[in-house]
CSV table of C-alpha atoms in Angstrom, one decimal:
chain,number,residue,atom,x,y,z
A,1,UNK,CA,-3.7,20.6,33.9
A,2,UNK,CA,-2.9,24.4,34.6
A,3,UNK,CA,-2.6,26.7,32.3
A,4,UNK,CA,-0.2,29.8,32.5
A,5,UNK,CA,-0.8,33.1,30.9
A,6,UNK,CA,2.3,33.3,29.4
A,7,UNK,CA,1.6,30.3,27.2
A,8,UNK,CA,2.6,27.4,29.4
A,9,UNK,CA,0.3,24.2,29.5
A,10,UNK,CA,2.0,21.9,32.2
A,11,UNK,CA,0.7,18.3,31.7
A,12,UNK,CA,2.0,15.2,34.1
A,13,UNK,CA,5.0,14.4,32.9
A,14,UNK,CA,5.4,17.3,30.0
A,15,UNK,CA,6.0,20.5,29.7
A,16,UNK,CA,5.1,22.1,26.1
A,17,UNK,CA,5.0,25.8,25.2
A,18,UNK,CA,3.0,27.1,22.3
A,19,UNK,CA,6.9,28.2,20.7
A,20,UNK,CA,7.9,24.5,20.9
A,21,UNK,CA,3.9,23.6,19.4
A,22,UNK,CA,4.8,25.6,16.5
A,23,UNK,CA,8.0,24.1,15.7
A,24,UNK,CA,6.6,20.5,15.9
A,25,UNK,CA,4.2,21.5,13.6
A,26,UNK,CA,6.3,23.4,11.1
A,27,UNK,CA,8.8,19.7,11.7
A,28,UNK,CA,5.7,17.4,11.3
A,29,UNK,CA,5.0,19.3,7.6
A,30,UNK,CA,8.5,19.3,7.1
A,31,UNK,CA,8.9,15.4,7.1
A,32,UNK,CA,5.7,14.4,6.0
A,33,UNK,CA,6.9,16.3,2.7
A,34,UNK,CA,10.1,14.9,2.3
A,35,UNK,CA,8.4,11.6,2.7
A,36,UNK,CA,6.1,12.3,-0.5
A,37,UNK,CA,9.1,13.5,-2.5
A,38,UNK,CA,11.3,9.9,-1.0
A,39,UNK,CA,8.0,8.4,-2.2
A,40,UNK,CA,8.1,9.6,-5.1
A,41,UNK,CA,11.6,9.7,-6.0
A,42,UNK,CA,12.2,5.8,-5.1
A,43,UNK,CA,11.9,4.5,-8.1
A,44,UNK,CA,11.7,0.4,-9.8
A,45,UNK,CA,15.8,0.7,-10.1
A,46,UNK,CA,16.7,1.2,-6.5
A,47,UNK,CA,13.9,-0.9,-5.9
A,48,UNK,CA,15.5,-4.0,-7.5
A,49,UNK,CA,18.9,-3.4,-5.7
A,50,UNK,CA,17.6,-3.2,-2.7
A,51,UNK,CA,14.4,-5.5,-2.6
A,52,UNK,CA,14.4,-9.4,-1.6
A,53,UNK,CA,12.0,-11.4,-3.7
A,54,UNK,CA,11.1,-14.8,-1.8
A,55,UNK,CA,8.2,-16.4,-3.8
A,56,UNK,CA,5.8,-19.0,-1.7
A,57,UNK,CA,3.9,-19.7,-5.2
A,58,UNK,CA,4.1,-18.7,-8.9
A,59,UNK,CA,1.5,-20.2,-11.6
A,60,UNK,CA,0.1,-19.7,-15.3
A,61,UNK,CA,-2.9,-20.8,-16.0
A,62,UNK,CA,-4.9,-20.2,-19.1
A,63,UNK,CA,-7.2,-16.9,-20.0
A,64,UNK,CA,-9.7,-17.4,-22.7
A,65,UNK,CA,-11.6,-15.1,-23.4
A,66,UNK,CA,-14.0,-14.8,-26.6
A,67,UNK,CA,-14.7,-11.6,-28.2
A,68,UNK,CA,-17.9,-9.8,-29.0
A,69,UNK,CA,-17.0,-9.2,-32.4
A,70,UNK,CA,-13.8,-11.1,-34.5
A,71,UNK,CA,-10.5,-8.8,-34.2
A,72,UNK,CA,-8.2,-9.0,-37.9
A,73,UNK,CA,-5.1,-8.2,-37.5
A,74,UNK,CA,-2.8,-8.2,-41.1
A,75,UNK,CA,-3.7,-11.8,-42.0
A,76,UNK,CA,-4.7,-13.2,-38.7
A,77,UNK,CA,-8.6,-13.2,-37.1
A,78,UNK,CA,-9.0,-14.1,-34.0
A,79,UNK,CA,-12.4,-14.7,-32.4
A,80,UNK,CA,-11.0,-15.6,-28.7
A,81,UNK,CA,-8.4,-14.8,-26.7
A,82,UNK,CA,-6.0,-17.5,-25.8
A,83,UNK,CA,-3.4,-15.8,-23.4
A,84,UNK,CA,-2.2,-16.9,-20.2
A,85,UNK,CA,-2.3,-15.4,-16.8
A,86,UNK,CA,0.6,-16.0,-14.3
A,87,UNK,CA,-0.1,-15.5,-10.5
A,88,UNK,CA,3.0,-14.9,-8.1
A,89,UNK,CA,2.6,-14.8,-4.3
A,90,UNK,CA,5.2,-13.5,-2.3
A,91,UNK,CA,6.2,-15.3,1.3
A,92,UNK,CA,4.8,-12.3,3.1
A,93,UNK,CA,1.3,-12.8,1.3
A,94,UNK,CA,1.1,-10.2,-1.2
A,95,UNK,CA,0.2,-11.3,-4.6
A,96,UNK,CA,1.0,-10.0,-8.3
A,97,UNK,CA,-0.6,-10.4,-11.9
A,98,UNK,CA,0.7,-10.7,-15.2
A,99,UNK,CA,-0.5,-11.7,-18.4
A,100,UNK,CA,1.0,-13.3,-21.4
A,101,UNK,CA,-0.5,-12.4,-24.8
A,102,UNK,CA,-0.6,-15.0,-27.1
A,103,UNK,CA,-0.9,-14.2,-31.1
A,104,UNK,CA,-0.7,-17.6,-32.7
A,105,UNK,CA,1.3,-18.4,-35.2
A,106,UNK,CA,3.1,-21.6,-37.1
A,107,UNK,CA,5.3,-22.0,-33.8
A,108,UNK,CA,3.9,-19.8,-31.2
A,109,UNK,CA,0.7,-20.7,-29.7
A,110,UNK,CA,-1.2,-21.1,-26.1
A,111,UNK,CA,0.7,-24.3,-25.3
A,112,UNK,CA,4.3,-23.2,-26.2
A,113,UNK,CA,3.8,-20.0,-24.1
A,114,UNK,CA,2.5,-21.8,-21.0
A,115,UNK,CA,5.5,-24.4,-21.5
A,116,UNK,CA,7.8,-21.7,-20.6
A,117,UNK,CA,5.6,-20.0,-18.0
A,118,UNK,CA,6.0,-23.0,-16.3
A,119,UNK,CA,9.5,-23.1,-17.0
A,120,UNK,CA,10.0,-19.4,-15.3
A,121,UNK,CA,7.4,-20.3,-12.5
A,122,UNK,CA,9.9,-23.1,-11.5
A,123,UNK,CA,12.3,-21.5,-11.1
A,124,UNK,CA,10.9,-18.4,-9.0
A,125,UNK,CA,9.2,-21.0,-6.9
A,126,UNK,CA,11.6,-23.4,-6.2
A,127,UNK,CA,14.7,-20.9,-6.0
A,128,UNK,CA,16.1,-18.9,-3.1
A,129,UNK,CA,15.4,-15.3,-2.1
A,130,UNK,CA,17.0,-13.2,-4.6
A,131,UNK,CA,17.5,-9.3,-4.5
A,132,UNK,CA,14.6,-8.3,-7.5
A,133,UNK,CA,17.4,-7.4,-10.3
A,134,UNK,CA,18.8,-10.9,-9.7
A,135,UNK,CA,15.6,-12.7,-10.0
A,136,UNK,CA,14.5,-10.5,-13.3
A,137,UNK,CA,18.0,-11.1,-14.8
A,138,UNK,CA,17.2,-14.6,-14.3
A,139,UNK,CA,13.9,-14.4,-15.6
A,140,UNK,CA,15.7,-13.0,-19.1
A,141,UNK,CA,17.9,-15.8,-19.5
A,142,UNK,CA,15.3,-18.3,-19.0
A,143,UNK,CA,13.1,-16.7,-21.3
A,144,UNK,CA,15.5,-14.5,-23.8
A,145,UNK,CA,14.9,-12.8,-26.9
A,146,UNK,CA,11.9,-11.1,-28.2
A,147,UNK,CA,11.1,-14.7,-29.3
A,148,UNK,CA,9.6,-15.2,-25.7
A,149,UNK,CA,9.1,-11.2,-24.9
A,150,UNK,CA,5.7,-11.6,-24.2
A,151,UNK,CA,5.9,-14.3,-21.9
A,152,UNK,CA,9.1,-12.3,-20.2
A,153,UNK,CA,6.8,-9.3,-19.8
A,154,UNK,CA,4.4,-11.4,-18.1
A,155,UNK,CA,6.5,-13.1,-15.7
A,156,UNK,CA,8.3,-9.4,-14.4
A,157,UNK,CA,4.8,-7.9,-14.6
A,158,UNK,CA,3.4,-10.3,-11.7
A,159,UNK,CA,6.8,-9.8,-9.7
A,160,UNK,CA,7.1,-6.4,-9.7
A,161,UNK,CA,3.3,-5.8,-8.8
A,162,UNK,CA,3.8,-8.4,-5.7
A,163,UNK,CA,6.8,-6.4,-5.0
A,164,UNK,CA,4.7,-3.2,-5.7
A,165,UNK,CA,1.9,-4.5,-3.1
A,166,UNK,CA,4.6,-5.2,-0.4
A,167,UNK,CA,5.8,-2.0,0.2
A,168,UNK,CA,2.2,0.2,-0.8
A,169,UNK,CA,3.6,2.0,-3.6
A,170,UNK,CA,1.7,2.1,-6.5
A,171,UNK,CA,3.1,1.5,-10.0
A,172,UNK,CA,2.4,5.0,-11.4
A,173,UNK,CA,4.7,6.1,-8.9
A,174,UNK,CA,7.5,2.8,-8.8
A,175,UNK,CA,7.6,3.5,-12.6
A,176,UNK,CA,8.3,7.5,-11.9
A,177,UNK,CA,5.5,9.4,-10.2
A,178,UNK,CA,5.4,12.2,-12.7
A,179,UNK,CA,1.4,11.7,-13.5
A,180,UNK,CA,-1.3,9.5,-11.8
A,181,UNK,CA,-3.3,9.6,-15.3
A,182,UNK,CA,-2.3,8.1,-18.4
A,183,UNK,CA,-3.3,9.4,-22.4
A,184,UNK,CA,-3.9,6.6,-24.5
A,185,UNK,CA,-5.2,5.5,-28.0
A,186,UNK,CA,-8.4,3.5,-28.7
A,187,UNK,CA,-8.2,1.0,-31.7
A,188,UNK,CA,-10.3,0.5,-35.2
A,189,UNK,CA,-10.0,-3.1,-35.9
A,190,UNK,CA,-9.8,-4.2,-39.5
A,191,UNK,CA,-13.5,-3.3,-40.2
A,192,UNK,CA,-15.7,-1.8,-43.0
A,193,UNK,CA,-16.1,2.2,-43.7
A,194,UNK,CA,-19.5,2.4,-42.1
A,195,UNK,CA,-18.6,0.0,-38.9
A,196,UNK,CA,-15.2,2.4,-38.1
A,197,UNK,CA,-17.5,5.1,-38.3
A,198,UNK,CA,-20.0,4.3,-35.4
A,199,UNK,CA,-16.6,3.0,-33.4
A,200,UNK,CA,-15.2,6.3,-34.5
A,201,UNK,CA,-18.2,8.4,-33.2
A,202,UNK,CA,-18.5,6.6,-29.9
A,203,UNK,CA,-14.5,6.5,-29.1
A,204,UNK,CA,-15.2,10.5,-30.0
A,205,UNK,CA,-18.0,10.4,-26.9
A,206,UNK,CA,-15.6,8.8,-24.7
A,207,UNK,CA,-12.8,11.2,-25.0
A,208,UNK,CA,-10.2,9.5,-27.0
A,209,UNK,CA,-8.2,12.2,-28.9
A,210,UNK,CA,-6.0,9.8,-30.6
A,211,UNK,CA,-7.0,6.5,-32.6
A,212,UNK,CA,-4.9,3.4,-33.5
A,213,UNK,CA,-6.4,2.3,-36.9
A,214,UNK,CA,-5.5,-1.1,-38.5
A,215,UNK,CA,-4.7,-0.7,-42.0
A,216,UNK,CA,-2.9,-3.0,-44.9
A,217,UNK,CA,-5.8,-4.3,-46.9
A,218,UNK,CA,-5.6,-1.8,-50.0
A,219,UNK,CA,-4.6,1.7,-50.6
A,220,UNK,CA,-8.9,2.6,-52.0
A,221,UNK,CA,-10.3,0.1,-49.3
A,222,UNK,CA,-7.5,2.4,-46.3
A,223,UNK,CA,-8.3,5.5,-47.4
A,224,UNK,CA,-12.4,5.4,-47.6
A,225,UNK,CA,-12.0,3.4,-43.8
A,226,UNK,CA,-9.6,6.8,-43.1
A,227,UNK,CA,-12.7,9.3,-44.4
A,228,UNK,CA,-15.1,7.5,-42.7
A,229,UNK,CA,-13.1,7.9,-39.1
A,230,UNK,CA,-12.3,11.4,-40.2
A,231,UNK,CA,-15.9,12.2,-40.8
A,232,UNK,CA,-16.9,10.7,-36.9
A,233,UNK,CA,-14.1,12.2,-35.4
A,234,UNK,CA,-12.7,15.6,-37.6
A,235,UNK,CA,-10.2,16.0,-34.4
A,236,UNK,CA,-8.4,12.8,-34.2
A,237,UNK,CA,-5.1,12.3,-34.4
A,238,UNK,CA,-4.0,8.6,-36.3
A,239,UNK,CA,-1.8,6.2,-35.7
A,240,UNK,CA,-1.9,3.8,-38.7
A,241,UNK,CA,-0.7,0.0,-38.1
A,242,UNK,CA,-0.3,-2.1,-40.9
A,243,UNK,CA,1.1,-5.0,-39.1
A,244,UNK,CA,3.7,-5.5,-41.8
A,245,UNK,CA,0.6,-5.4,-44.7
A,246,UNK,CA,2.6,-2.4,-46.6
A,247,UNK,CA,5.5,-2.6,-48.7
A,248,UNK,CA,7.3,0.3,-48.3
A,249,UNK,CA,6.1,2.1,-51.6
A,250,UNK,CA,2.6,1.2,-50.5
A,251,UNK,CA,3.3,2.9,-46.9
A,252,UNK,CA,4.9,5.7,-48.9
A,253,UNK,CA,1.5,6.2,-51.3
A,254,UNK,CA,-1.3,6.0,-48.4
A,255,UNK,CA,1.1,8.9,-46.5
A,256,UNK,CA,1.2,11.0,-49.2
A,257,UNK,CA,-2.4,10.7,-50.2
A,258,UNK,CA,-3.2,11.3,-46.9
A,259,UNK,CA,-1.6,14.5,-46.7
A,260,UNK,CA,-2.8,15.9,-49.9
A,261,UNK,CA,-6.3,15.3,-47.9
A,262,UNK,CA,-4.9,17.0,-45.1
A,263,UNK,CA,-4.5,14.4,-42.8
A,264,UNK,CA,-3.0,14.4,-39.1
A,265,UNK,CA,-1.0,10.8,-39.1
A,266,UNK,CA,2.0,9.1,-37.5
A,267,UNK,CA,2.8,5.3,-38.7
A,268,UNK,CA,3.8,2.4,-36.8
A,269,UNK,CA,4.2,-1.4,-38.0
């Protein structure tokens, strides 16, 4: 190599000034940035358009799973989860997760739900490559309805995460990229006073500014549960969830005595 005064580095074969260095660097930035914002910007919808889904193997299997303490929910308690988890493994090797949750009722349960995993497994097995809207339009129509939303949400879960794998986006950014962090809500089960107060206190320690509390078993029995969170956590903001436990008046009574306590609350269910 010989270097020139003026700049010049003549290599075999090349001949690069600092000028042109600079320039390549200043490109190099350039693109590297308007690969972030592509990135970025590619979102799930062009995504399915322009995607091919060709499934080697898709599966449910069961997920049990028993809790440390019973969860009641309006009328129903469940001591262990019966859900299902469906596996889907793409022909190029990457693999996605979903999960079906399962709360049983007089028709629904852990069998019915794996009965039409099975069915929408099928289908994404045995079927021909599909661009990824076609295959999750065909996914709704074998599983339509909020009847079978659950096991719908489970099924396009574990396609779009293989999907998700294949290319090495992740889904904060597939689903939008405007955060890589996520707010959410920790819940008080149906519970006594004193128990959603140590809950209360430690979701408090952890951070939680905001708590989902399951209500719907009395307008006294709500309110002292209410207090008692209050008192662990003066902060909070509540959700309340009845779970279809309030009539309307009833909904109407807790709100309104909640706010002549002064109360921060937004209702759901």
């Amino acid at each position: 190599m010989v270097s020139i005064a003026s700049g010049v580095s003549i290599l075999p074969g090349s001949i690069k000034t600092s000028s042109n260095m600079k320039q390549k660097k200043k490109l190099t930035k350039l693109v590297t940035e308007s690969t972030e914002r592509q990135k970025t910007s590619f979102g799930l919808k062009n995504l399915t358009e322009v995607f091919w889904v060709d499934v080697h193997r898709a599966e449910g299997r069961p997920l049990n799973v028993r809790l440390d303490e019973p969860l009641i929910v309006a009328s129903s308690r469940l001591e262990v989860v019966e859900n299902e988890a469906i596996r889907i493994e793409l022909s190029n090797g990457c693999v996605g997760w979903g999960e079906v949750a399962v709360l049983p009722s007089l028709n629904w349960n852990q069998a019915n739900a794996l009965e039409k995993v099975r069915d929408g497994c099928e289908f994404l097995g045995q079927g021909p490559p599909l661009t990824l809207n076609l295959a999750l339009d065909q996914i709704s129509k074998i599983v339509p309805g909020s009847e079978f939303a659950s096991v719908r949400a489970g099924l396009e879960m574990a396609l779009i995460v293989a999907v998700a794998n294949s290319i090495d986006v992740p889904l904060w950014r597939l689903f939008g990229g405007v955060s890589n962090t996520l707010s959410t809500a920790a819940t008080i089960p149906t519970t006594s006073s004193a128990k959603a107060f140590d809950l209360a206190a430690k979701d408090r320690k952890l951070g939680f500014k905001t708590l989902k509390i399951h209500v719907g078993r009395g307008l006294d029995t709500d309110i002292e549960v209410l207090q008692a969170v209050r008192a662990a956590h003066p902060q909070c903001l509540f959700i309340l969830d009845a779970t279809e436990g309030y009539t309307s008046k009833e909904a109407i009574d807790v709100l309104e005595k909640l706010n002549d306590q002064d109360f921060s609350t937004r209702q759901i269910g």
